Short mmCIF file of C-alpha atoms in Angstrom, two decimals:
data_model
loop_
_atom_site.label_atom_id
_atom_site.label_comp_id
_atom_site.label_asym_id
_atom_site.label_seq_id
_atom_site.Cartn_x
_atom_site.Cartn_y
_atom_site.Cartn_z
CA MET A 252 -23.36 -21.42 -29.44
CA THR A 253 -23.69 -22.14 -25.73
CA ILE A 254 -21.23 -19.98 -23.81
CA LEU A 255 -22.08 -21.00 -20.25
CA THR A 256 -20.66 -24.52 -20.41
CA HIS A 257 -19.80 -26.70 -17.42
CA GLU A 258 -16.08 -26.47 -18.25
CA ARG A 259 -16.12 -22.68 -18.21
CA LEU A 260 -18.13 -22.46 -15.02
CA PHE A 261 -15.77 -24.83 -13.20
CA ALA A 262 -12.31 -23.84 -14.41
CA VAL A 263 -9.29 -25.24 -12.56
CA SER A 264 -5.90 -23.92 -11.53
CA LEU A 265 -2.67 -25.24 -13.03
CA HIS A 266 0.32 -25.51 -10.71
CA LEU A 267 3.82 -25.75 -12.19
CA ARG A 268 6.76 -27.19 -10.29
CA GLN A 269 10.32 -27.89 -11.40
CA GLY A 270 11.16 -31.60 -11.56
CA ASP A 271 14.36 -33.31 -12.62
CA ALA A 272 15.92 -35.62 -15.18
CA HIS A 273 14.62 -38.71 -13.36
CA GLN A 274 11.02 -38.13 -14.43
CA ALA A 275 9.86 -40.21 -17.38
CA LYS A 276 8.81 -37.29 -19.58
CA ALA A 277 9.93 -33.71 -19.97
CA ILE A 278 6.55 -32.59 -18.66
CA MET A 279 4.42 -34.67 -16.30
CA LEU A 280 0.81 -33.64 -15.76
CA ARG A 281 -1.60 -35.05 -13.18
CA ARG A 282 -4.81 -34.12 -11.43
CA ASP A 283 -4.45 -33.22 -7.77
CA GLU A 284 -7.96 -32.98 -6.32
CA GLY A 285 -9.47 -29.76 -7.67
CA ARG A 286 -6.37 -28.64 -9.53
CA PHE A 287 -3.75 -29.90 -11.97
CA MET A 288 -0.06 -30.25 -11.18
CA ALA A 289 2.63 -30.16 -13.87
CA THR A 290 6.29 -30.92 -13.17
CA TYR A 291 8.91 -30.19 -15.80
CA ASP A 292 12.53 -31.12 -16.32
CA PRO A 293 14.33 -27.81 -17.05
CA GLU A 294 16.98 -29.70 -19.02
CA ARG A 295 14.36 -30.81 -21.53
CA ALA A 296 11.71 -28.09 -21.35
CA SER A 297 11.79 -24.45 -20.32
CA LEU A 298 9.24 -23.04 -17.92
CA ASP A 299 7.62 -21.07 -20.75
CA THR A 300 7.27 -24.21 -22.86
CA ALA A 301 5.98 -26.30 -19.96
CA ALA A 302 3.25 -23.77 -19.17
CA VAL A 303 2.13 -23.50 -22.81
CA LEU A 304 2.07 -27.25 -23.40
CA ALA A 305 0.31 -28.05 -20.13
CA ARG A 306 -2.43 -25.51 -20.86
CA ALA A 307 -2.76 -26.76 -24.44
CA LEU A 308 -3.07 -30.36 -23.27
CA LEU A 309 -5.77 -29.48 -20.77
CA SER A 310 -7.57 -27.40 -23.38
CA SER A 311 -7.59 -30.40 -25.73
CA GLU A 312 -9.45 -32.26 -22.97
CA ARG A 313 -11.92 -29.35 -22.71
CA ILE A 314 -10.51 -28.33 -19.34
CA ILE A 315 -10.32 -24.57 -18.79
CA VAL A 316 -7.40 -23.19 -16.76
CA SER A 317 -8.38 -20.28 -14.54
CA GLU A 318 -4.84 -19.41 -13.45
CA VAL A 319 -1.26 -20.65 -13.56
CA ILE A 320 0.54 -20.82 -10.22
CA LEU A 321 4.27 -21.45 -10.01
CA GLU A 322 5.57 -23.38 -7.02
CA GLY A 323 9.14 -22.98 -5.81
CA HIS A 324 9.96 -20.18 -8.25
CA ASP A 325 11.02 -16.56 -7.86
CA PRO A 326 8.16 -14.55 -6.26
CA ASP A 327 8.19 -11.86 -8.96
CA LEU A 328 8.07 -14.49 -11.69
CA THR A 329 5.25 -16.29 -9.87
CA ALA A 330 3.21 -13.10 -9.57
CA LEU A 331 3.78 -12.29 -13.24
CA TYR A 332 2.72 -15.73 -14.46
CA ARG A 333 -0.41 -15.71 -12.34
CA ALA A 334 -1.50 -12.25 -13.48
CA ALA A 335 -0.81 -13.05 -17.13
CA SER A 336 -2.62 -16.39 -16.97
CA LYS A 337 -5.73 -14.69 -15.61
CA LEU A 338 -5.77 -12.76 -18.89
CA LEU A 339 -5.25 -16.01 -20.84
CA LEU A 340 -1.75 -14.91 -21.76
CA ASP A 341 1.27 -17.13 -22.16
CA VAL A 342 4.55 -15.67 -20.92
CA GLU A 343 7.76 -15.73 -22.91
CA ILE A 344 11.04 -14.23 -21.75
CA THR A 345 13.00 -13.65 -24.92
CA SER A 346 16.45 -12.48 -25.96
CA GLY A 347 15.30 -11.64 -29.48
CA PRO A 348 16.09 -8.14 -30.79
CA GLN A 349 12.49 -7.48 -31.84
CA ILE A 350 11.22 -7.21 -28.26
CA THR A 351 12.65 -4.12 -26.58
CA GLU A 352 10.02 -3.75 -23.85
CA PRO A 353 7.26 -5.91 -22.34
CA THR A 354 4.58 -6.36 -25.00
CA VAL A 355 1.40 -8.39 -25.45
CA LYS A 356 1.12 -9.78 -28.96
CA VAL A 357 -1.68 -11.79 -30.51
CA ARG A 358 -0.06 -14.81 -32.15
CA SER A 359 -2.65 -15.48 -34.85
CA GLN A 360 -6.05 -14.48 -36.16
CA GLU A 361 -7.46 -15.89 -32.92
CA PRO A 362 -7.29 -13.01 -30.40
CA THR A 363 -7.42 -15.33 -27.40
CA GLN A 364 -4.06 -16.80 -28.47
CA ALA A 365 -1.73 -14.14 -27.12
CA THR A 366 1.64 -13.97 -25.39
CA TYR A 367 3.24 -11.49 -23.04
CA PHE A 368 6.78 -11.10 -24.34
CA ILE A 369 9.39 -9.81 -21.91
CA PRO A 370 13.00 -8.97 -22.83
CA GLU A 371 15.52 -11.15 -21.04
CA GLY A 372 16.91 -9.36 -18.00
CA TRP A 373 13.94 -7.00 -17.67
CA ASP A 374 12.77 -6.28 -14.13
CA LEU A 375 9.85 -8.65 -13.61
CA SER A 376 8.13 -6.39 -11.11
CA ASP A 377 8.11 -3.63 -13.70
CA ALA A 378 6.82 -6.08 -16.32
CA LEU A 379 3.94 -6.91 -13.98
CA ASP A 380 3.13 -3.22 -13.57
CA ARG A 381 3.10 -2.78 -17.36
CA LEU A 382 0.86 -5.78 -18.00
CA PRO A 383 -2.58 -4.08 -17.79
CA ALA A 384 -1.66 -1.31 -20.23
CA SER A 385 0.02 -3.72 -22.63
CA PHE A 386 -2.99 -6.03 -22.57
CA ALA A 387 -5.33 -3.09 -23.18
CA CYS A 388 -3.36 -2.15 -26.29
CA ALA A 389 -3.63 -5.70 -27.66
CA ARG A 390 -7.30 -6.35 -26.76
CA PRO A 391 -8.88 -2.95 -26.03
CA GLU A 392 -12.54 -3.99 -26.13
CA VAL A 393 -12.05 -6.92 -23.78
CA ALA A 394 -9.88 -4.82 -21.47
CA GLY A 395 -12.66 -2.24 -21.23
CA HIS A 396 -15.19 -4.87 -20.19
CA LEU A 397 -12.79 -6.34 -17.63
CA HIS A 398 -12.24 -2.88 -16.15
CA ARG A 399 -15.99 -2.42 -15.74
CA ILE A 400 -16.26 -5.86 -14.13
CA GLU A 401 -13.55 -4.96 -11.61
CA GLN A 402 -15.43 -1.76 -10.80
CA ALA A 403 -18.66 -3.73 -10.35
CA LYS A 404 -16.87 -6.05 -7.91
CA LYS A 405 -15.82 -3.06 -5.83
CA ASP A 406 -19.31 -1.56 -5.94
CA SER A 407 -20.93 -4.84 -4.84
CA GLY A 408 -18.67 -5.19 -1.83
CA GLY A 409 -17.50 -8.64 -2.88
CA LYS A 410 -20.95 -10.23 -2.77
CA ILE A 411 -20.92 -11.41 -6.38
CA ASP A 412 -17.19 -11.62 -7.07
CA HIS A 413 -17.28 -15.24 -8.25
CA ALA A 414 -20.12 -14.62 -10.70
CA LEU A 415 -18.36 -11.57 -12.12
CA ASP A 416 -15.07 -13.48 -12.36
CA VAL A 417 -16.86 -16.14 -14.42
CA VAL A 418 -18.26 -13.46 -16.73
CA GLY A 419 -14.79 -11.99 -17.13
CA MET A 420 -13.31 -15.37 -18.03
CA LEU A 421 -16.10 -16.01 -20.54
CA ILE A 422 -15.37 -12.69 -22.24
CA LEU A 423 -11.66 -13.53 -22.38
CA GLU A 424 -12.35 -17.03 -23.70
CA THR A 425 -14.89 -16.14 -26.37
CA ASP A 426 -13.83 -12.61 -27.37
CA ASP A 427 -17.57 -11.99 -27.63
CA PRO A 428 -18.62 -9.61 -24.82
CA ASP A 429 -22.08 -8.96 -26.26
CA GLY A 430 -22.76 -12.68 -26.63
CA VAL A 431 -21.64 -13.35 -23.07
CA TRP A 432 -23.82 -10.64 -21.56
CA ASP A 433 -26.81 -11.73 -23.67
CA GLU A 434 -26.51 -15.33 -22.51
CA VAL A 435 -25.96 -14.36 -18.87
CA LEU A 436 -29.08 -12.17 -18.96
CA GLN A 437 -31.07 -15.00 -20.55
CA VAL A 438 -30.00 -17.38 -17.79
CA LEU A 439 -30.88 -14.84 -15.09
CA HIS A 440 -34.28 -14.30 -16.70
CA GLN A 441 -34.91 -18.06 -16.76
CA VAL A 442 -33.96 -18.33 -13.08
CA GLU A 443 -36.26 -15.44 -12.13
CA THR A 444 -39.11 -16.98 -14.12
CA LYS A 445 -38.69 -20.37 -12.42
CA GLN A 446 -38.53 -18.75 -8.99
CA ALA A 447 -41.67 -16.73 -9.71
CA THR A 448 -43.47 -19.83 -10.96
CA ALA A 449 -42.41 -21.86 -7.93
CA GLY A 450 -43.66 -19.13 -5.62
CA THR A 451 -47.11 -18.89 -7.23
CA PRO A 452 -49.80 -20.73 -5.20
CA ALA A 453 -51.56 -23.50 -7.08
CA THR A 454 -55.12 -22.65 -8.13
CA ALA A 455 -57.76 -24.93 -6.65
CA ALA A 456 -59.80 -26.89 -9.20
#
């Protein structure tokens, strides 16, 4: 399996904006230069539903979403959605009795399909603070690798942040940290070999 695909290397942001009843569909999705914009009619689709469906639609087109950014929404909600989306988490604010505190739950046998459930009325700033620990409980191995990547970004002084962010997303997407690191090292070795070959003077006949 090839992990370093074009889609994963060039992920896009998804922006969500509230529309109105005049739009043709409950959720309208369009490309806006290097990002995608989704507008939703809150009378026909909740924010949670709009975000999930928009990401699913893009995924069906082999488009990877790097982050979800809310436009024109509460700042705490916007920050929460963005942080959760960077961990490939959907967000669901629920009034169900089974959720008594913010919790990340894997929805199926596929660990990358997970949701951050938040009880209705819970302080969103507090939910954001709890997100890292809750994610670590749900996906401990991946969380450990992401922590080491964040430390590496600090140690490198920001020089290779983008490359490390890509590695982090690949680990989240594939749930295969060892496979990701192996393929990244193979690519780096190939690059070094090509550079060494290009720098070797040609031998005269």
